[in-house]
Each structure stands twice: as C-alpha cells, then as structure tokens.
mmCIF file with all atom_site columns, C-alpha atoms in Angstrom:
data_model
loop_
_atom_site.group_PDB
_atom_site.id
_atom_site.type_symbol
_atom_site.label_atom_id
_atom_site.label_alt_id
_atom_site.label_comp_id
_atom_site.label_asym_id
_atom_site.label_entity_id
_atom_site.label_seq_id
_atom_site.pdbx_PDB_ins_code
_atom_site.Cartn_x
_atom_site.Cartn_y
_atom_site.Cartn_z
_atom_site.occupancy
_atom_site.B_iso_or_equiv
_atom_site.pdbx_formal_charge
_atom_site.auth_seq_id
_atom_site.auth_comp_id
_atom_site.auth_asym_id
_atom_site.auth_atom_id
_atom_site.pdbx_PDB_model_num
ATOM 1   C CA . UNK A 1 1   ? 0.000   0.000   0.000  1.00 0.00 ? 1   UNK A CA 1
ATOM 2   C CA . UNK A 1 2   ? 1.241   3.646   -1.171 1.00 0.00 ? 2   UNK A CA 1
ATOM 3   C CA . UNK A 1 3   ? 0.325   6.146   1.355  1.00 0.00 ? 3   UNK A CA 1
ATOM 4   C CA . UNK A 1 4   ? 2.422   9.132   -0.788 1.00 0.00 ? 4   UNK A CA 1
ATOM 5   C CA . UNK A 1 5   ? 4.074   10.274  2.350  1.00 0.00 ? 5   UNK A CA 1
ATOM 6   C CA . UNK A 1 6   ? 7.310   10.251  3.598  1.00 0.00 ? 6   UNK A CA 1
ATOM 7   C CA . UNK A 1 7   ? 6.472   8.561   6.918  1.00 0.00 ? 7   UNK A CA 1
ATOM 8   C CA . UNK A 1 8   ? 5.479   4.907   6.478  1.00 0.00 ? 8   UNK A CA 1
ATOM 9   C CA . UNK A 1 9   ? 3.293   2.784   9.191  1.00 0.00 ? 9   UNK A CA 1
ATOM 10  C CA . UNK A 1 10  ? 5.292   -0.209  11.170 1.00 0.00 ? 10  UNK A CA 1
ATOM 11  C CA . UNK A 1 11  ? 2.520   -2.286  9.906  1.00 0.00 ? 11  UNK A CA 1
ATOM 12  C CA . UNK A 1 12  ? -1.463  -2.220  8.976  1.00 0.00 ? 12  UNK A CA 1
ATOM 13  C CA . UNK A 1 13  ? -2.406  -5.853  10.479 1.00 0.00 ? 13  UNK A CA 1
ATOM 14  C CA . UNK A 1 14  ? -4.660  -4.473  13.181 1.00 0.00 ? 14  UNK A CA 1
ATOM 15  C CA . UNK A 1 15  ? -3.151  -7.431  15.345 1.00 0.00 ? 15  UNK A CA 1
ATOM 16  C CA . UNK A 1 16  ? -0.060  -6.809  14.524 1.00 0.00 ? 16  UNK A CA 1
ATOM 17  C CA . UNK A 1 17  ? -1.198  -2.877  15.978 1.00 0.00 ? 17  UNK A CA 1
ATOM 18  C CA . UNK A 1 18  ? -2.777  -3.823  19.050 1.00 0.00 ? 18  UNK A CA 1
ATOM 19  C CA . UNK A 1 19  ? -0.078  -5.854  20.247 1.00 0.00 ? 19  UNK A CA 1
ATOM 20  C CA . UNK A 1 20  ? 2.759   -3.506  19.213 1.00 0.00 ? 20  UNK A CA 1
ATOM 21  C CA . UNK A 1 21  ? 0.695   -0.658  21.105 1.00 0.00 ? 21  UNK A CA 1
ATOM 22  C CA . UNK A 1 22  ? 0.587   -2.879  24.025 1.00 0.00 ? 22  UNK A CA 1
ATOM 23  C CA . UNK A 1 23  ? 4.177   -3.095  24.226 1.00 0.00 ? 23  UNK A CA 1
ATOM 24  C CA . UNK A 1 24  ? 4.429   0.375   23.766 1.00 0.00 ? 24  UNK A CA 1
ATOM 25  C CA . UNK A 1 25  ? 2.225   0.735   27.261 1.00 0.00 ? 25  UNK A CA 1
ATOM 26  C CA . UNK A 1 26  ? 4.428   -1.584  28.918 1.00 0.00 ? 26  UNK A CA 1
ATOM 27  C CA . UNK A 1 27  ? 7.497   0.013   29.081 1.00 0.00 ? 27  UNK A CA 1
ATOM 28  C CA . UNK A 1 28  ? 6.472   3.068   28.775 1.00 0.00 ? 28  UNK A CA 1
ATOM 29  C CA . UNK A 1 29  ? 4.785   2.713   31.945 1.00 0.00 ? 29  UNK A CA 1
ATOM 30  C CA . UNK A 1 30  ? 6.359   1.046   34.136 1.00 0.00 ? 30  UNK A CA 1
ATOM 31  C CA . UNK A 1 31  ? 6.341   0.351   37.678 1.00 0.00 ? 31  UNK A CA 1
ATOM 32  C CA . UNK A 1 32  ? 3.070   0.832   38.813 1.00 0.00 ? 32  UNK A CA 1
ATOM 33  C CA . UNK A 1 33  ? 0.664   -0.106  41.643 1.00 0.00 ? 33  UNK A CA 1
ATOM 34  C CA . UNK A 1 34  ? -1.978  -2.514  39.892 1.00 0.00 ? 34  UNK A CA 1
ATOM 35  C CA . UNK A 1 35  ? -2.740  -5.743  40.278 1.00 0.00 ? 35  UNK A CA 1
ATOM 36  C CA . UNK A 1 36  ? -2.398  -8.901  37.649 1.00 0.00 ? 36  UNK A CA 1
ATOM 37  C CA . UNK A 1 37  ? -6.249  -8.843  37.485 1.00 0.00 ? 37  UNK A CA 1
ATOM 38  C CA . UNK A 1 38  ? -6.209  -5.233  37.036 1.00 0.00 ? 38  UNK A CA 1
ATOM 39  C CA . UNK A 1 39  ? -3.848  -4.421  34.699 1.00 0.00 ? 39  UNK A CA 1
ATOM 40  C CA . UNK A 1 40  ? -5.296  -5.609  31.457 1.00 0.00 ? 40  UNK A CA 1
ATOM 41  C CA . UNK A 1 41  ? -8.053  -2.672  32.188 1.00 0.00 ? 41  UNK A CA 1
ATOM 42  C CA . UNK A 1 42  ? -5.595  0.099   32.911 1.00 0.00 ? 42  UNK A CA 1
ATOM 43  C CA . UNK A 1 43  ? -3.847  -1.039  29.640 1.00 0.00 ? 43  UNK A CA 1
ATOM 44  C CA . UNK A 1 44  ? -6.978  -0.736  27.468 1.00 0.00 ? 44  UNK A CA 1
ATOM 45  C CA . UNK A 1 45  ? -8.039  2.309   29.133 1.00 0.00 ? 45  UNK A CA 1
ATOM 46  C CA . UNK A 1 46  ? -4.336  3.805   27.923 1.00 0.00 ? 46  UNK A CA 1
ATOM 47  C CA . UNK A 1 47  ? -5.030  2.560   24.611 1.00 0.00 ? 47  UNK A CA 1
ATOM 48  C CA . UNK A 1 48  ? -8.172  3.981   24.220 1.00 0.00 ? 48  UNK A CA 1
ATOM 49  C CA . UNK A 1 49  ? -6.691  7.751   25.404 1.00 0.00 ? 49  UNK A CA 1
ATOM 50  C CA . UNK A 1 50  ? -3.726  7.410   24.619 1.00 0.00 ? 50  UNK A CA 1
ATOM 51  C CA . UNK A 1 51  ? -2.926  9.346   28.131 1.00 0.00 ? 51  UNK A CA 1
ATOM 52  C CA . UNK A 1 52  ? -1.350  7.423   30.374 1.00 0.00 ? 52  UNK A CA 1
ATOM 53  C CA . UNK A 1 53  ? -1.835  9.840   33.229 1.00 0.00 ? 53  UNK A CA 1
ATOM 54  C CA . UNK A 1 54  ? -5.491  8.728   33.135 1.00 0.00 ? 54  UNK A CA 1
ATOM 55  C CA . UNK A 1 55  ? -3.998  5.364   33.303 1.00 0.00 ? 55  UNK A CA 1
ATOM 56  C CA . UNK A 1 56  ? -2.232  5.796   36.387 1.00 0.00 ? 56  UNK A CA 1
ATOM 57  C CA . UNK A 1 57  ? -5.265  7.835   37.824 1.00 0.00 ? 57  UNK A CA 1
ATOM 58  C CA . UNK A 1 58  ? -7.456  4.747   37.781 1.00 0.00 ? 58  UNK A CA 1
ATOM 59  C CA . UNK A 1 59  ? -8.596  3.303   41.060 1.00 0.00 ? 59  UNK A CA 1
ATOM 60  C CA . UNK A 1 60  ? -10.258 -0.420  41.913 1.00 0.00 ? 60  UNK A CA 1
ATOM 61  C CA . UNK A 1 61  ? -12.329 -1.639  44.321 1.00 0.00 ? 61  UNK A CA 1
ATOM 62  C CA . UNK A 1 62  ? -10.627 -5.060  45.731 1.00 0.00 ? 62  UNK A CA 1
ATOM 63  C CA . UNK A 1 63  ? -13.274 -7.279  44.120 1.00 0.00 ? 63  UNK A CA 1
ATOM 64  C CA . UNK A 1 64  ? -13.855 -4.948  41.031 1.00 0.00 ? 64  UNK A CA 1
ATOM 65  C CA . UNK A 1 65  ? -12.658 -7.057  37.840 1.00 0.00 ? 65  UNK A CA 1
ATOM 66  C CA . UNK A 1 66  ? -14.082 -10.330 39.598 1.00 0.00 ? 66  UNK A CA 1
ATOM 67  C CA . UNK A 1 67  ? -17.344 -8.779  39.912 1.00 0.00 ? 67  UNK A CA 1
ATOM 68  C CA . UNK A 1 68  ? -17.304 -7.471  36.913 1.00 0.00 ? 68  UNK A CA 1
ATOM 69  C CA . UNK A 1 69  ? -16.666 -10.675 35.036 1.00 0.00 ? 69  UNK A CA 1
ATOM 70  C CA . UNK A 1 70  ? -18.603 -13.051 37.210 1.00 0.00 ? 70  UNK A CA 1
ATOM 71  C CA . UNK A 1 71  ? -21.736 -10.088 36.362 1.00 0.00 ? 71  UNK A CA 1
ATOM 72  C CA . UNK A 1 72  ? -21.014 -10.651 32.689 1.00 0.00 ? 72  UNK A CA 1
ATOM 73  C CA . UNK A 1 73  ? -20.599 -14.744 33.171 1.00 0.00 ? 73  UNK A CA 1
ATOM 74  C CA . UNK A 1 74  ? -24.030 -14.810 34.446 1.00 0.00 ? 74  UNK A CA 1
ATOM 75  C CA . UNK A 1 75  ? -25.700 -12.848 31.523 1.00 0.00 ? 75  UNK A CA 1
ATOM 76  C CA . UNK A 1 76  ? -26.338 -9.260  33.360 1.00 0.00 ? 76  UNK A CA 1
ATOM 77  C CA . UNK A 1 77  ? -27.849 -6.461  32.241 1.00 0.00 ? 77  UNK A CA 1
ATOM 78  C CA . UNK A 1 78  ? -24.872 -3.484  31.263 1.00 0.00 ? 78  UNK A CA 1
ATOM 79  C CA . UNK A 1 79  ? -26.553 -0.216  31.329 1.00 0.00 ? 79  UNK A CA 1
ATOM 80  C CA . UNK A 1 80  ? -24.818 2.500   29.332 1.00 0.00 ? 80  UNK A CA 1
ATOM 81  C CA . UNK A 1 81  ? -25.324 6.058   30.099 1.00 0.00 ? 81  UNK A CA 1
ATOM 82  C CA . UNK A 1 82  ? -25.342 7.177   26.609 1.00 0.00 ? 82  UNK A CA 1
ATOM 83  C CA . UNK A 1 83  ? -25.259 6.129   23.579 1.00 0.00 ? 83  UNK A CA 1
ATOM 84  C CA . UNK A 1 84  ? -21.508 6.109   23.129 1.00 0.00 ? 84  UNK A CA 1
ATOM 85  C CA . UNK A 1 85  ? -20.974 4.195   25.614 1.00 0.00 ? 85  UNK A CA 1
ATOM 86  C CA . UNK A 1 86  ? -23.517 1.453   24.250 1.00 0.00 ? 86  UNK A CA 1
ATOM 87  C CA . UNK A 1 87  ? -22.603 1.751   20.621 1.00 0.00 ? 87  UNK A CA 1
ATOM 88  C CA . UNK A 1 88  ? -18.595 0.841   21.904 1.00 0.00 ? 88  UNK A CA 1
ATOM 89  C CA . UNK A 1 89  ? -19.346 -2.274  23.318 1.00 0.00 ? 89  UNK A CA 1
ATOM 90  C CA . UNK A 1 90  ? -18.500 -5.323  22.122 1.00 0.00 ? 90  UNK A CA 1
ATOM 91  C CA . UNK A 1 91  ? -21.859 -6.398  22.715 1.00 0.00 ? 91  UNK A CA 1
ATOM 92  C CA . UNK A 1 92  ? -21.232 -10.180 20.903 1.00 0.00 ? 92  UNK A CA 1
ATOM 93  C CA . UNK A 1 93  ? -19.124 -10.796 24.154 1.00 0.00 ? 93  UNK A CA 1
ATOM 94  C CA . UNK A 1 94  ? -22.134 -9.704  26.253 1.00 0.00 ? 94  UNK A CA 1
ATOM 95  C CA . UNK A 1 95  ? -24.568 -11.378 24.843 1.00 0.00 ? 95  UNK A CA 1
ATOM 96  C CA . UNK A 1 96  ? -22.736 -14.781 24.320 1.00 0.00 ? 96  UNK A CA 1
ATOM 97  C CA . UNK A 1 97  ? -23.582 -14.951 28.446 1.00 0.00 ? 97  UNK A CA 1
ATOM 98  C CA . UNK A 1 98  ? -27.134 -14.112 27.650 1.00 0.00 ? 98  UNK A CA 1
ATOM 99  C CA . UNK A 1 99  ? -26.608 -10.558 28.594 1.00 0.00 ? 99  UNK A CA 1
ATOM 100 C CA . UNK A 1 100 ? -27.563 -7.283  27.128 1.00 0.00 ? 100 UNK A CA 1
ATOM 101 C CA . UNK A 1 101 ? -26.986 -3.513  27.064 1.00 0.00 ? 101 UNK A CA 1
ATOM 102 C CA . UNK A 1 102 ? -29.463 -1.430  27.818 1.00 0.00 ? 102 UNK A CA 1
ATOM 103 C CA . UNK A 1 103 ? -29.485 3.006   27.540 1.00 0.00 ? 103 UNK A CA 1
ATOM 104 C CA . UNK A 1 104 ? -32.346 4.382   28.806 1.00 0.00 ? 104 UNK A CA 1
ATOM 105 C CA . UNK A 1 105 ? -31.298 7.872   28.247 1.00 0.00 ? 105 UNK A CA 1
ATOM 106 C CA . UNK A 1 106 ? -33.564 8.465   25.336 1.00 0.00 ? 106 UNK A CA 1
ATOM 107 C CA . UNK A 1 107 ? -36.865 6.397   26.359 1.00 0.00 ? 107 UNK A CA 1
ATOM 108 C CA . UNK A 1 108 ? -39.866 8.517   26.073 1.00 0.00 ? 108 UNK A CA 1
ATOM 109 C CA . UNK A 1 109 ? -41.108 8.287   29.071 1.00 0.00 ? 109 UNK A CA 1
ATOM 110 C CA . UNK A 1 110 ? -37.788 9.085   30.456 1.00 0.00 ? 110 UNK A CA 1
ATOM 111 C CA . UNK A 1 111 ? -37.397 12.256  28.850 1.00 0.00 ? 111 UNK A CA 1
ATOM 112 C CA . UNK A 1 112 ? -41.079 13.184  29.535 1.00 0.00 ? 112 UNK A CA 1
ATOM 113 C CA . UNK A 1 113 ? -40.284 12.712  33.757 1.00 0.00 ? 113 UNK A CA 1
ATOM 114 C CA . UNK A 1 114 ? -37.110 14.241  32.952 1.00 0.00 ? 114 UNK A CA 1
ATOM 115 C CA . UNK A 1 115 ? -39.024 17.837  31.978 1.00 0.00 ? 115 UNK A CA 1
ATOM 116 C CA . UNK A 1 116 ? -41.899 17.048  34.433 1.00 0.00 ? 116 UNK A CA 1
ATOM 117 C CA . UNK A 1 117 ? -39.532 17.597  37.489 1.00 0.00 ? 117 UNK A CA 1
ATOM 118 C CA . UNK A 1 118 ? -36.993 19.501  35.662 1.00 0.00 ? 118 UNK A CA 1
ATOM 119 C CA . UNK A 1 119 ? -33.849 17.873  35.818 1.00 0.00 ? 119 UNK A CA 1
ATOM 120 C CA . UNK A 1 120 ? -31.466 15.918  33.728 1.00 0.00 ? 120 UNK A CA 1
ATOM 121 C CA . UNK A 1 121 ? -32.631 12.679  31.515 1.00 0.00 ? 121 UNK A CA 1
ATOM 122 C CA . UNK A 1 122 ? -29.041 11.270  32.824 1.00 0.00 ? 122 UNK A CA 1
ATOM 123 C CA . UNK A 1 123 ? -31.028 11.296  36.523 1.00 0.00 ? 123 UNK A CA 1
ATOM 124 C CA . UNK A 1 124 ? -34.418 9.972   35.594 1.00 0.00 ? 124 UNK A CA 1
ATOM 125 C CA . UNK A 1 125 ? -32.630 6.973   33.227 1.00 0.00 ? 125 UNK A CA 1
ATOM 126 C CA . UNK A 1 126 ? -30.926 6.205   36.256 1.00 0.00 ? 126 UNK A CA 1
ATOM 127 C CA . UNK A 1 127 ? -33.449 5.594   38.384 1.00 0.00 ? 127 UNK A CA 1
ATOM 128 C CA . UNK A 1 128 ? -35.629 3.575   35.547 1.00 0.00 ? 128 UNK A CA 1
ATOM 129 C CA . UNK A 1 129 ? -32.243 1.008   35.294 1.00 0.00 ? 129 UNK A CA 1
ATOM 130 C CA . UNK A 1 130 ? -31.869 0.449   38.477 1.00 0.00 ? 130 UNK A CA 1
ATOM 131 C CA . UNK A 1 131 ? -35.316 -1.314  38.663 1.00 0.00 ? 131 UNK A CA 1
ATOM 132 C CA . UNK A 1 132 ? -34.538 -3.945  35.895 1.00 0.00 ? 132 UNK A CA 1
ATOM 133 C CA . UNK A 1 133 ? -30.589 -4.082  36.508 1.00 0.00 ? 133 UNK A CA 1
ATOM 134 C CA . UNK A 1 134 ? -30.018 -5.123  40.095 1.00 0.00 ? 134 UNK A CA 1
ATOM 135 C CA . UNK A 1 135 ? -26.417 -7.212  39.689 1.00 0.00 ? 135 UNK A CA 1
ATOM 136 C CA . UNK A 1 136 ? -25.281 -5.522  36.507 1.00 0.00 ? 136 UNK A CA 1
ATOM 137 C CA . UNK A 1 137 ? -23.103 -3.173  35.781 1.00 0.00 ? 137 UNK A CA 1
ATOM 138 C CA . UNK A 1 138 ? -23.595 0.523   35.015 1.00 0.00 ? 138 UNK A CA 1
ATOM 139 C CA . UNK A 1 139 ? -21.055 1.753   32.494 1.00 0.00 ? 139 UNK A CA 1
ATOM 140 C CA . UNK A 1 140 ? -21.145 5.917   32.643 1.00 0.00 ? 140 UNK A CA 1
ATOM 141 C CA . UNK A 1 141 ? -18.798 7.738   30.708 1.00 0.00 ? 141 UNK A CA 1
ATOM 142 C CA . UNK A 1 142 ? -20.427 11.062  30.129 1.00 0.00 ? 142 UNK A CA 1
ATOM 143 C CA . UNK A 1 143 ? -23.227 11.980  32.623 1.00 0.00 ? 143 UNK A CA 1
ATOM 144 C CA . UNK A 1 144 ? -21.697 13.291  35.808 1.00 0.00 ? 144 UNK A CA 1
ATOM 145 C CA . UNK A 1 145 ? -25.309 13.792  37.453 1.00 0.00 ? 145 UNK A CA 1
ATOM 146 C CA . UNK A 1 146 ? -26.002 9.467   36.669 1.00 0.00 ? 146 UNK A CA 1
ATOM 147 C CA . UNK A 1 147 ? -23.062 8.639   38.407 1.00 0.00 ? 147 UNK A CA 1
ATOM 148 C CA . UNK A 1 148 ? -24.185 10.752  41.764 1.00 0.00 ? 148 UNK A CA 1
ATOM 149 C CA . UNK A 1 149 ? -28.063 9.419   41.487 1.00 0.00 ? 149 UNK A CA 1
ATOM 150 C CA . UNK A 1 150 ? -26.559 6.226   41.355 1.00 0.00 ? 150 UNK A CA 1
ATOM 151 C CA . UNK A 1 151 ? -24.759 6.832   44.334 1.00 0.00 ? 151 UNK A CA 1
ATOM 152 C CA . UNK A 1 152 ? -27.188 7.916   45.845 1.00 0.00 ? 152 UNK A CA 1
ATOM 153 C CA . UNK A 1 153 ? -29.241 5.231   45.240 1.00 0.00 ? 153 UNK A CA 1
ATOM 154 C CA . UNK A 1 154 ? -26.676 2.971   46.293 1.00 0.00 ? 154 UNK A CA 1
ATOM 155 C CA . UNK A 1 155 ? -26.603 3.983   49.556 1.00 0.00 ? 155 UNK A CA 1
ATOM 156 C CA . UNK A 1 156 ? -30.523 4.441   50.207 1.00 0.00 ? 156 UNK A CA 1
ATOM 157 C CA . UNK A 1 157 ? -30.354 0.513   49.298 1.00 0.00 ? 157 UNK A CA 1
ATOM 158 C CA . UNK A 1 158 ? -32.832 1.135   46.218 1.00 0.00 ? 158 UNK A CA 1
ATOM 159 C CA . UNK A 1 159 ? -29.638 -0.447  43.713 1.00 0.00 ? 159 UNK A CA 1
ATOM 160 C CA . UNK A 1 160 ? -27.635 -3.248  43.668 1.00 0.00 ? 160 UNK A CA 1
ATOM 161 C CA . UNK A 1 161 ? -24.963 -2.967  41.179 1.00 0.00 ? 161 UNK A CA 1
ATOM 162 C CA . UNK A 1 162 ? -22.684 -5.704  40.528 1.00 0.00 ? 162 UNK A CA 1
ATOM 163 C CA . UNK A 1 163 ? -20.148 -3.191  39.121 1.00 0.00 ? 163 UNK A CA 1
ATOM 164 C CA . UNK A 1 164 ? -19.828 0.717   38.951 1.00 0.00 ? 164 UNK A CA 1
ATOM 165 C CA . UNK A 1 165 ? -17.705 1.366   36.116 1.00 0.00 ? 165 UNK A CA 1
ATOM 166 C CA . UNK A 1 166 ? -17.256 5.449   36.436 1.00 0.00 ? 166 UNK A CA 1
ATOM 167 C CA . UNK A 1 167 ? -15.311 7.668   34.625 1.00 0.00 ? 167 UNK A CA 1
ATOM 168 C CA . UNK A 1 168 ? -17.465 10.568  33.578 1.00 0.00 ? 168 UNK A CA 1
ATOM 169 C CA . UNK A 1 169 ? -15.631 13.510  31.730 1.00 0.00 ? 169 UNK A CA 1
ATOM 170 C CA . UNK A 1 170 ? -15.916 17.457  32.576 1.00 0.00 ? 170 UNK A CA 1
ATOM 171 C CA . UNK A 1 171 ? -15.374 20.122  34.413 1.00 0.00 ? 171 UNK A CA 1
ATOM 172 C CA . UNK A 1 172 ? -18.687 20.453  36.488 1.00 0.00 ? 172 UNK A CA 1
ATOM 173 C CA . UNK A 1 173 ? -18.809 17.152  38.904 1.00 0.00 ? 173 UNK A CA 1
ATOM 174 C CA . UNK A 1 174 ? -17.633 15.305  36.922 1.00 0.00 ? 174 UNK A CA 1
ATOM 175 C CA . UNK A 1 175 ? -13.883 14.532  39.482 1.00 0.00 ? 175 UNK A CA 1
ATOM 176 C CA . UNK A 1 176 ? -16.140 14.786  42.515 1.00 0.00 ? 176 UNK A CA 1
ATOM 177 C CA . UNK A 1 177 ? -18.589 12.529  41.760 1.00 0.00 ? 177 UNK A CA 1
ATOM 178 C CA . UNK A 1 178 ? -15.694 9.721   41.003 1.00 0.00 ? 178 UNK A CA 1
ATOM 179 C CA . UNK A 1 179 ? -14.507 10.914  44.737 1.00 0.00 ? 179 UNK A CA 1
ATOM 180 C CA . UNK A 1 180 ? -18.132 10.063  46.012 1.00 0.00 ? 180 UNK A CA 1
ATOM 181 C CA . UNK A 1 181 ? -17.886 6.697   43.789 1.00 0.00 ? 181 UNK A CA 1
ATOM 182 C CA . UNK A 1 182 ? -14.769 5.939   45.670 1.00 0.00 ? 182 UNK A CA 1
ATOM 183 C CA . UNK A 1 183 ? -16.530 6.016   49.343 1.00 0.00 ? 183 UNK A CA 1
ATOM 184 C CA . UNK A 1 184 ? -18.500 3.315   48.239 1.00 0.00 ? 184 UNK A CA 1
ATOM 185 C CA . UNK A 1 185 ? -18.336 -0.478  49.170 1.00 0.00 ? 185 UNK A CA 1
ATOM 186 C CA . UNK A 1 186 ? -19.673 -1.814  45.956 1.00 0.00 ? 186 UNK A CA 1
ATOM 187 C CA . UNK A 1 187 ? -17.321 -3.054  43.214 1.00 0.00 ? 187 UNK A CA 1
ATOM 188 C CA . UNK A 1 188 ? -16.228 -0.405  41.229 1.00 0.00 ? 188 UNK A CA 1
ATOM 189 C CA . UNK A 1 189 ? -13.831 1.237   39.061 1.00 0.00 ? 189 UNK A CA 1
ATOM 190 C CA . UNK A 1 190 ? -12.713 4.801   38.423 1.00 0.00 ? 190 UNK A CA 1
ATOM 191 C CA . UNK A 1 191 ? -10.361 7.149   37.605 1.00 0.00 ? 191 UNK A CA 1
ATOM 192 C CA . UNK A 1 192 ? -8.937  10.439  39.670 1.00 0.00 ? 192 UNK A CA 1
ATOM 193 C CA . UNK A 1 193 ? -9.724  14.324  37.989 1.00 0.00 ? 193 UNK A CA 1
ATOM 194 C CA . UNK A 1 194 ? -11.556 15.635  35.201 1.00 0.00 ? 194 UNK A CA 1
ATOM 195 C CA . UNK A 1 195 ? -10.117 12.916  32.399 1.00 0.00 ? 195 UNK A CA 1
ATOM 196 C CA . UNK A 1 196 ? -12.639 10.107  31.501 1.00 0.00 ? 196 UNK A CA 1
ATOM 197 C CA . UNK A 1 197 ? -15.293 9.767   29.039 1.00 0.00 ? 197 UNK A CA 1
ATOM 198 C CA . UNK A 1 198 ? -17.013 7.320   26.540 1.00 0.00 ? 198 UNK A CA 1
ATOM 199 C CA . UNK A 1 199 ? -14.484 5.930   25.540 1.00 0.00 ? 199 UNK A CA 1
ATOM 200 C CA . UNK A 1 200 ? -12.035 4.853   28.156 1.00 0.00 ? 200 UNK A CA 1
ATOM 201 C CA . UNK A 1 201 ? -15.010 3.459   30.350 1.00 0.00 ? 201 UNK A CA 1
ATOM 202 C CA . UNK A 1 202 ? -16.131 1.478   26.866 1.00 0.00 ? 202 UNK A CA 1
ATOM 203 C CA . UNK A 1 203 ? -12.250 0.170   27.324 1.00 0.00 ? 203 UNK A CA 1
ATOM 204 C CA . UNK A 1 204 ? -12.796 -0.864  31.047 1.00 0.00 ? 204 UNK A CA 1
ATOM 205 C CA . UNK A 1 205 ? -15.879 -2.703  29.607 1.00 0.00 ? 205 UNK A CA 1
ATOM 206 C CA . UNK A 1 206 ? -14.368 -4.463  26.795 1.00 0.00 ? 206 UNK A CA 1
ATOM 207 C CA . UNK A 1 207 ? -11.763 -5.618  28.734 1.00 0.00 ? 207 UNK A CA 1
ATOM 208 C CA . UNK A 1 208 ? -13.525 -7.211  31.151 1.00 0.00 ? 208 UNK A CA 1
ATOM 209 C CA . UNK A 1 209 ? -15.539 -9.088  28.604 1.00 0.00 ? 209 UNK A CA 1
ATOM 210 C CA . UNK A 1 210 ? -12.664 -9.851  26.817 1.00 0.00 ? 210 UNK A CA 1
ATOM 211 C CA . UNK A 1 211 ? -11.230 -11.977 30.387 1.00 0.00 ? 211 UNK A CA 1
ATOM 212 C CA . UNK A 1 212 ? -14.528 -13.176 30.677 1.00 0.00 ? 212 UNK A CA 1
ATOM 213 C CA . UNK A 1 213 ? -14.779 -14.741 27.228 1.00 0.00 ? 213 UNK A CA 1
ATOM 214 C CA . UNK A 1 214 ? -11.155 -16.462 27.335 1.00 0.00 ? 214 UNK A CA 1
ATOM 215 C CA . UNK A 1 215 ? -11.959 -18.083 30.904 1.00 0.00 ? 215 UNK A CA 1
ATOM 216 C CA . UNK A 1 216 ? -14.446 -20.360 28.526 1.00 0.00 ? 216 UNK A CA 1
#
C-alpha cells in the first residue's frame, strides 16, 4: 500500500497494531501499583486515550474485575449512560452470556419525567435502570449527574450494582462525583480528575468481557 508520504506505518495488520501498542504501554509505563487482574483494564483504558496519566489515575475496588466478570458470566444487564458508551461495546461478548446492554437515556417516558420535574434525563434513566438491573453493571462515561443518582441510590439501598464502572468527563462534577464513587463499598472502578469519558469506560468494559470470554 502507497500512502504518498514520507512517513510509512510499522505495519497495517490491526493485530499486529494492538499488540505492538501494548508493548508500547508496557514500558512506557512502568512500575506501577496494579494488580495482575487489574492491569489488562488500565492497559486498554491507555489505549483507548492514549494518556497514560489517566492510566495511572485509575482506582479499583478489591473485588472490582471479579465482579465485573462473574456479572457478565451470568448474563447481566450493562446499562450504558449514553449512547456512546452502548454503541462501543462489544456487545457479541455480552450477549454470548445471555446478557444485554441497555441506555435508557432516550426512552420517552424518560425524557417526559425528565421535563416534568426539571432535571437531567441522565437522573431519571438512572433511576428507571436500576429497577430492571439489580447485579449488573452501570457503564457511565459522560453523565456526571447518573453517576451521583446512582450513588445515591446505592446507599438508600434502592440499587444493587454488581459493578460501577465510572469515569465521567468534565469540568462540572464530573472529578467529585468519582470521589463520592470511591466512598462506596460496591465493586467499582474509576479514575482520579476531570479525564474520563465514553471511551475509556467502553475500554474498562471491553476488557472485562474480553477476560470473561477467554476463561471459557
């Protein structure tokens, strides 16, 4: 292939990619504080951003990735926040368990609560998903004000999460409600600070399906 440019790619197998960019992570990072378990999540999430500062920001509850992929084993729900988060899924890996993933976000009667009392669609989803999701995991990577109704149902005992994957992006509540998250004794993972978004918490996701699916 003739890209007419002086620079020329290493290679275009995307396996060939991957696994060079994965060696890339690995000594560029070095040290660091994670587990075996967790490490194959902080190393997508660095792929995905390409930051490895959000990398080393992450932060795991002790029974996070085993909740995560014994939740995904035994065909639970995944509830995205938004649409990016559900589109990045690999969903085949979800739904080879007999799960699915759900958004709520943009459900009718969602959005007509949502302007009845005058608050975000992020909040009222929430609250719909926790009804049909107890055991699942909640994947937000965009919707600072989910993450803290989630919390907040979490601790008023009206949802049961199997996993809180966090790691909403922004300026405005977006680092303190990952703090909040943090307090918490459910599984979860997060990250420290403003970074975050779709697509690194997609990453966390995929990775954990991706352990799931190889244990058979």
């Amino acid at each position: 292939m003739d890209f007419r440019t002086e620079f020329k790619p290493l290679t275009v197998q995307p396996q060939e990619i991957e696994e060079k960019s994965f060696q890339i992570i690995t000594e560029e990072l070095g040290e660091h504080p994670f587990t075996e378990e967790q490490y194959p999540v902080v190393q997508r999430v660095i792929h995905a951003a390409a930051d490895f500062d959000l990398g080393r920001s992450l932060v795991f509850h002790p029974d996070a990735v085993k909740a995560g992929i014994q939740a995904i084993r035994s065909g639970k729900i995944v509830v995205a926040d938004v649409q990016m988060v559900q589109v990045g899924i690999s969903k085949n890996r979800i739904e080879k368990f007999g799960g699915e993933v759900k958004v709520y976000i943009s459900d009718r009667d969602v959005m007509e609560e949502a302007k009845r009392l005058n608050t975000t669609r992020a909040i009222i989803s929430i609250r719909k998903a926790v009804k049909e999701a107890e055991g699942g995991i909640f994947a937000i990577g965009n919707a600072p004000t989910a993450l803290l109704e989630l919390i907040r149902l979490v601790k008023e005992g009206e949802a049961k999460p199997g996993l809180i994957i966090g790691m909403p992006v922004g300026f405005v509540s977006a680092a303190e409600s990952k703090e909040e998250l943090a307090k918490l004794d459910v599984p979860f993972i997060t990250n420290i600070g403003r970074k975050g978004g779709s697509p690194v918490t997609v990453a966390a996701l995929n990775a954990l399906s991706l352990i799931a699916e190889r244990q058979g």
